[in-house]
Amino acid sequence: MRPHTHNTIRENMLSRIQSGEWALGDKIPVETSLAQEYGCARATVNRALQSLADQGLLIRKRKGGTRVCKLPVRYAKFEIPVIREHVEALGSVYHHKILDMKLSSSTASIRERLRLDTKDKVLRVDTLHMADGHAFAYEERWINIAAVPAILNAPLEQISANEWLVKEVPFSNGDVIFSAIGADKTTAKALETHIGTALFTVERTTWSLDEFITTMKLYYKEGYQLRSRL
Amino acid sequence: MRPHTHNTIRENMLSRIQSGEWALGDKIPVETSLAQEYGCARATVNRALQSLADQGLLIRKRKGGTRVCKLPVRYAKFEIPVIREHVEALGSVYHHKILDMKLSSSTASIRERLRLDTKDKVLRVDTLHMADGHAFAYEERWINIAAVPAILNAPLEQISANEWLVKEVPFSNGDVIFSAIGADKTTAKALETHIGTALFTVERTTWSLDEFITTMKLYYKEGYQLRSRL
DNA sequence: TAGTGGTCTAGACCACTCA
DNA sequence: GAGTGGTCTAGACCACTAT
């Protein structure tokens, strides 16, 4: 193995930051100096520095040089999985049940979230996701028929709308909102719990190429925890 | 501007995925072909492809070629800010109040989280974060004195432990857990709400260079929403 | 074993921005 | 104006792995 790849250089730089050799706010040497120090090409140093800058540890400015970020912005990254895979990753057997499904006109709030016209139709699907036969999460979903007409012929009893959309829609952008909410009558019944129980919820709206696809709200069974690394 | 920088190439490739020209699961052309097609060096194409692979849209294998990911893994990225900045970004005036602070032996559960010995001392700080004079979030924090002894001399009335640690500890790794929980007596009182109210909570444990720094649990006032983009 | 991506190099030019 | 990072190039060799 070469002694100094962009990877080992990045790690070395990270430890120089962690150890305080490059203190918060400090200007660090220019790329050409570092290339000389590490005995490699400037492009290699550049790649390592860019990677650290992407992570938010460094701020780089032309002419201004590179500085260690004073208040490094930290990110928590959550994988947004297909719920079936999530349940299976937890070691349980997954299945789902459609509680309600109907084609209807959109309500005002859904129209706003999906940027729809009054005349547009939406497919409303309520799904209960289950792990080992017990309620895991309750999903309320609205789908823009105009964007994915094929959903009307999808075997949603076999494959949940969640999974079908992930597999059929090429790529999408989305908003996510996490919050806590007390269970209402509907969600309490679906999740076999009491009204008022604190539930972890995720709302997600997705679109692709400027067309709105779907919006959903997911209520997790009480006690659910979403874990991640900084 | 050059017609084909790694950036414009990446965007073009993304639209080819979104449009379905490169369908889910398909193998896409090799780097040399793409370089010819875009009229640029292979390194430039490589940079664009790597960026898309980092995003989880492509899977690349030597000899195997590059494929469009069948189940693109989507990530939600949340910024973990200093609470003061978070409150100020919402347009409110921030201040904080220390409700309790004491040096003590660690309890078993905290020892486990911070990987401490029975003899190690921890600083326990309970802080109320406020926006425009109203409760915003309640924080329970335990700090490993051995890792950051300077915390004992920090003016925690002026600068919250949260902010002090972010500014003084060079860089840290961490675990994060999001969940929903019903307010207990202590949290309900601190947040001026009722017992049982659904609260959004964040637990965070951080360490740097294999030394555990701090662990905390944050209870947000009811109605709080954490927003992000996919 | 051969094809593909992973990475490095040396040099070049450009774009930004600080002084 | 000059220093710094941003990016591209053409070529090279290496590492992995599908066949």
PDB file of C-alpha atoms in Angstrom, chain B residues 57-191:
ATOM      1  CA  LEU B  57     -27.848   6.287  -6.828  1.00  0.00           C
ATOM      2  CA  LEU B  58     -25.201   4.170  -8.482  1.00  0.00           C
ATOM      3  CA  ILE B  59     -23.367   1.013  -7.526  1.00  0.00           C
ATOM      4  CA  ARG B  60     -19.906   0.677  -8.948  1.00  0.00           C
ATOM      5  CA  LYS B  61     -17.790  -2.438  -9.107  1.00  0.00           C
ATOM      6  CA  ARG B  62     -14.476  -3.067 -10.760  1.00  0.00           C
ATOM      7  CA  LYS B  63     -14.946  -5.299 -13.723  1.00  0.00           C
ATOM      8  CA  GLY B  64     -18.673  -5.383 -12.971  1.00  0.00           C
ATOM      9  CA  GLY B  65     -19.290  -1.881 -14.244  1.00  0.00           C
ATOM     10  CA  THR B  66     -21.671   0.770 -12.949  1.00  0.00           C
ATOM     11  CA  ARG B  67     -25.369   0.127 -12.370  1.00  0.00           C
ATOM     12  CA  VAL B  68     -28.279   2.287 -11.341  1.00  0.00           C
ATOM     13  CA  CYS B  69     -29.184   1.262  -7.799  1.00  0.00           C
ATOM     14  CA  LYS B  70     -32.353  -0.822  -7.697  1.00  0.00           C
ATOM     15  CA  LEU B  71     -33.422   0.341  -4.271  1.00  0.00           C
ATOM     16  CA  PRO B  72     -31.691   3.658  -3.927  1.00  0.00           C
ATOM     17  CA  VAL B  73     -30.868   4.165  -0.286  1.00  0.00           C
ATOM     18  CA  ARG B  74     -32.181   7.550   0.652  1.00  0.00           C
ATOM     19  CA  TYR B  75     -30.797   9.595   3.467  1.00  0.00           C
ATOM     20  CA  ALA B  76     -32.289  12.373   5.456  1.00  0.00           C
ATOM     21  CA  LYS B  77     -29.544  14.632   6.706  1.00  0.00           C
ATOM     22  CA  PHE B  78     -30.240  16.668   9.811  1.00  0.00           C
ATOM     23  CA  GLU B  79     -28.107  19.504  10.917  1.00  0.00           C
ATOM     24  CA  ILE B  80     -27.334  19.240  14.606  1.00  0.00           C
ATOM     25  CA  PRO B  81     -26.928  22.837  15.618  1.00  0.00           C
ATOM     26  CA  VAL B  82     -26.030  24.603  18.781  1.00  0.00           C
ATOM     27  CA  ILE B  83     -29.434  25.185  20.341  1.00  0.00           C
ATOM     28  CA  ARG B  84     -28.864  28.911  20.636  1.00  0.00           C
ATOM     29  CA  GLU B  85     -28.310  29.164  16.904  1.00  0.00           C
ATOM     30  CA  HIS B  86     -31.289  26.975  16.249  1.00  0.00           C
ATOM     31  CA  VAL B  87     -33.556  29.239  18.280  1.00  0.00           C
ATOM     32  CA  GLU B  88     -32.110  32.359  16.695  1.00  0.00           C
ATOM     33  CA  ALA B  89     -32.569  30.868  13.222  1.00  0.00           C
ATOM     34  CA  LEU B  90     -36.256  30.551  14.086  1.00  0.00           C
ATOM     35  CA  GLY B  91     -36.289  34.280  14.716  1.00  0.00           C
ATOM     36  CA  SER B  92     -36.495  34.181  18.498  1.00  0.00           C
ATOM     37  CA  VAL B  93     -34.367  35.556  21.298  1.00  0.00           C
ATOM     38  CA  TYR B  94     -32.415  32.839  23.058  1.00  0.00           C
ATOM     39  CA  HIS B  95     -31.387  32.457  26.620  1.00  0.00           C
ATOM     40  CA  HIS B  96     -30.852  29.559  28.944  1.00  0.00           C
ATOM     41  CA  LYS B  97     -31.196  28.790  32.617  1.00  0.00           C
ATOM     42  CA  ILE B  98     -29.287  26.219  34.626  1.00  0.00           C
ATOM     43  CA  LEU B  99     -31.835  24.327  36.698  1.00  0.00           C
ATOM     44  CA  ASP B 100     -29.389  22.061  38.456  1.00  0.00           C
ATOM     45  CA  MET B 101     -25.695  21.352  38.380  1.00  0.00           C
ATOM     46  CA  LYS B 102     -23.661  19.020  40.515  1.00  0.00           C
ATOM     47  CA  LEU B 103     -20.518  16.961  40.553  1.00  0.00           C
ATOM     48  CA  SER B 104     -21.332  13.396  41.399  1.00  0.00           C
ATOM     49  CA  SER B 105     -20.453   9.773  41.014  1.00  0.00           C
ATOM     50  CA  SER B 106     -21.874   8.255  37.900  1.00  0.00           C
ATOM     51  CA  THR B 107     -24.904   6.016  37.934  1.00  0.00           C
ATOM     52  CA  ALA B 108     -24.718   2.607  36.305  1.00  0.00           C
ATOM     53  CA  SER B 109     -26.607   3.624  33.172  1.00  0.00           C
ATOM     54  CA  ILE B 110     -24.458   6.705  32.612  1.00  0.00           C
ATOM     55  CA  ARG B 111     -21.290   4.719  33.250  1.00  0.00           C
ATOM     56  CA  GLU B 112     -22.391   2.390  30.533  1.00  0.00           C
ATOM     57  CA  ARG B 113     -23.118   5.167  28.082  1.00  0.00           C
ATOM     58  CA  LEU B 114     -19.842   6.936  28.753  1.00  0.00           C
ATOM     59  CA  ARG B 115     -17.808   3.744  29.285  1.00  0.00           C
ATOM     60  CA  LEU B 116     -16.648   4.985  32.660  1.00  0.00           C
ATOM     61  CA  ASP B 117     -15.169   3.340  35.702  1.00  0.00           C
ATOM     62  CA  THR B 118     -17.054   3.307  38.985  1.00  0.00           C
ATOM     63  CA  LYS B 119     -14.648   5.807  40.500  1.00  0.00           C
ATOM     64  CA  ASP B 120     -14.969   8.368  37.699  1.00  0.00           C
ATOM     65  CA  LYS B 121     -16.796  11.569  38.484  1.00  0.00           C
ATOM     66  CA  VAL B 122     -19.281  13.219  36.181  1.00  0.00           C
ATOM     67  CA  LEU B 123     -20.751  16.701  36.039  1.00  0.00           C
ATOM     68  CA  ARG B 124     -24.512  16.632  35.804  1.00  0.00           C
ATOM     69  CA  VAL B 125     -26.115  19.747  34.329  1.00  0.00           C
ATOM     70  CA  ASP B 126     -29.808  20.332  33.724  1.00  0.00           C
ATOM     71  CA  THR B 127     -30.478  23.234  31.428  1.00  0.00           C
ATOM     72  CA  LEU B 128     -33.633  24.896  30.208  1.00  0.00           C
ATOM     73  CA  HIS B 129     -33.277  26.405  26.756  1.00  0.00           C
ATOM     74  CA  MET B 130     -35.668  29.271  26.134  1.00  0.00           C
ATOM     75  CA  ALA B 131     -36.997  31.121  23.097  1.00  0.00           C
ATOM     76  CA  ASP B 132     -38.519  34.560  23.634  1.00  0.00           C
ATOM     77  CA  GLY B 133     -38.772  33.825  27.347  1.00  0.00           C
ATOM     78  CA  HIS B 134     -40.680  30.573  26.917  1.00  0.00           C
ATOM     79  CA  ALA B 135     -39.463  27.038  27.408  1.00  0.00           C
ATOM     80  CA  PHE B 136     -38.053  25.579  24.198  1.00  0.00           C
ATOM     81  CA  ALA B 137     -36.201  22.460  25.283  1.00  0.00           C
ATOM     82  CA  TYR B 138     -35.067  20.791  28.472  1.00  0.00           C
ATOM     83  CA  GLU B 139     -31.630  19.233  28.549  1.00  0.00           C
ATOM     84  CA  GLU B 140     -30.200  16.655  30.928  1.00  0.00           C
ATOM     85  CA  ARG B 141     -26.479  16.296  30.459  1.00  0.00           C
ATOM     86  CA  TRP B 142     -23.650  14.292  31.960  1.00  0.00           C
ATOM     87  CA  ILE B 143     -20.069  15.298  31.284  1.00  0.00           C
ATOM     88  CA  ASN B 144     -16.980  13.181  31.797  1.00  0.00           C
ATOM     89  CA  ILE B 145     -14.758  15.394  33.939  1.00  0.00           C
ATOM     90  CA  ALA B 146     -11.648  13.404  33.122  1.00  0.00           C
ATOM     91  CA  ALA B 147     -12.090  14.176  29.419  1.00  0.00           C
ATOM     92  CA  VAL B 148     -12.796  17.892  29.748  1.00  0.00           C
ATOM     93  CA  PRO B 149     -11.650  19.135  33.171  1.00  0.00           C
ATOM     94  CA  ALA B 150     -11.833  22.728  31.900  1.00  0.00           C
ATOM     95  CA  ILE B 151     -15.611  22.501  31.997  1.00  0.00           C
ATOM     96  CA  LEU B 152     -15.401  23.058  35.774  1.00  0.00           C
ATOM     97  CA  ASN B 153     -14.139  26.589  35.163  1.00  0.00           C
ATOM     98  CA  ALA B 154     -16.468  27.347  32.271  1.00  0.00           C
ATOM     99  CA  PRO B 155     -18.944  30.214  32.763  1.00  0.00           C
ATOM    100  CA  LEU B 156     -21.946  27.961  32.159  1.00  0.00           C
ATOM    101  CA  GLU B 157     -24.368  30.698  33.192  1.00  0.00           C
ATOM    102  CA  GLN B 158     -23.281  32.737  30.163  1.00  0.00           C
ATOM    103  CA  ILE B 159     -22.596  29.986  27.658  1.00  0.00           C
ATOM    104  CA  SER B 160     -24.573  26.763  27.781  1.00  0.00           C
ATOM    105  CA  ALA B 161     -22.730  23.493  28.261  1.00  0.00           C
ATOM    106  CA  ASN B 162     -23.997  22.537  24.831  1.00  0.00           C
ATOM    107  CA  GLU B 163     -22.311  25.479  23.174  1.00  0.00           C
ATOM    108  CA  TRP B 164     -19.186  25.381  25.325  1.00  0.00           C
ATOM    109  CA  LEU B 165     -18.519  21.777  24.404  1.00  0.00           C
ATOM    110  CA  VAL B 166     -19.064  22.343  20.693  1.00  0.00           C
ATOM    111  CA  LYS B 167     -16.620  25.234  20.760  1.00  0.00           C
ATOM    112  CA  GLU B 168     -13.946  23.674  22.944  1.00  0.00           C
ATOM    113  CA  VAL B 169     -13.844  20.039  21.940  1.00  0.00           C
ATOM    114  CA  PRO B 170     -12.137  19.947  18.533  1.00  0.00           C
ATOM    115  CA  PHE B 171     -14.170  17.293  16.846  1.00  0.00           C
ATOM    116  CA  SER B 172     -16.174  14.419  18.071  1.00  0.00           C
ATOM    117  CA  ASN B 173     -18.034  11.381  16.920  1.00  0.00           C
ATOM    118  CA  GLY B 174     -21.419  10.560  18.279  1.00  0.00           C
ATOM    119  CA  ASP B 175     -24.523   8.448  18.499  1.00  0.00           C
ATOM    120  CA  VAL B 176     -27.964   9.968  18.126  1.00  0.00           C
ATOM    121  CA  ILE B 177     -31.316   8.518  19.054  1.00  0.00           C
ATOM    122  CA  PHE B 178     -34.598  10.213  18.202  1.00  0.00           C
ATOM    123  CA  SER B 179     -37.803   9.146  19.889  1.00  0.00           C
ATOM    124  CA  ALA B 180     -41.120  10.279  21.294  1.00  0.00           C
ATOM    125  CA  ILE B 181     -41.871  10.059  24.985  1.00  0.00           C
ATOM    126  CA  GLY B 182     -44.612  11.189  27.324  1.00  0.00           C
ATOM    127  CA  ALA B 183     -43.573  13.989  29.661  1.00  0.00           C
ATOM    128  CA  ASP B 184     -42.829  12.907  33.226  1.00  0.00           C
ATOM    129  CA  LYS B 185     -43.150  15.122  36.289  1.00  0.00           C
ATOM    130  CA  THR B 186     -39.739  16.776  35.907  1.00  0.00           C
ATOM    131  CA  THR B 187     -39.922  17.445  32.199  1.00  0.00           C
ATOM    132  CA  ALA B 188     -43.544  18.559  32.321  1.00  0.00           C
ATOM    133  CA  LYS B 189     -42.700  21.109  34.972  1.00  0.00           C
ATOM    134  CA  ALA B 190     -39.629  22.378  33.154  1.00  0.00           C
ATOM    135  CA  LEU B 191     -41.460  22.709  29.853  1.00  0.00           C
TER     136      LEU B 191
END
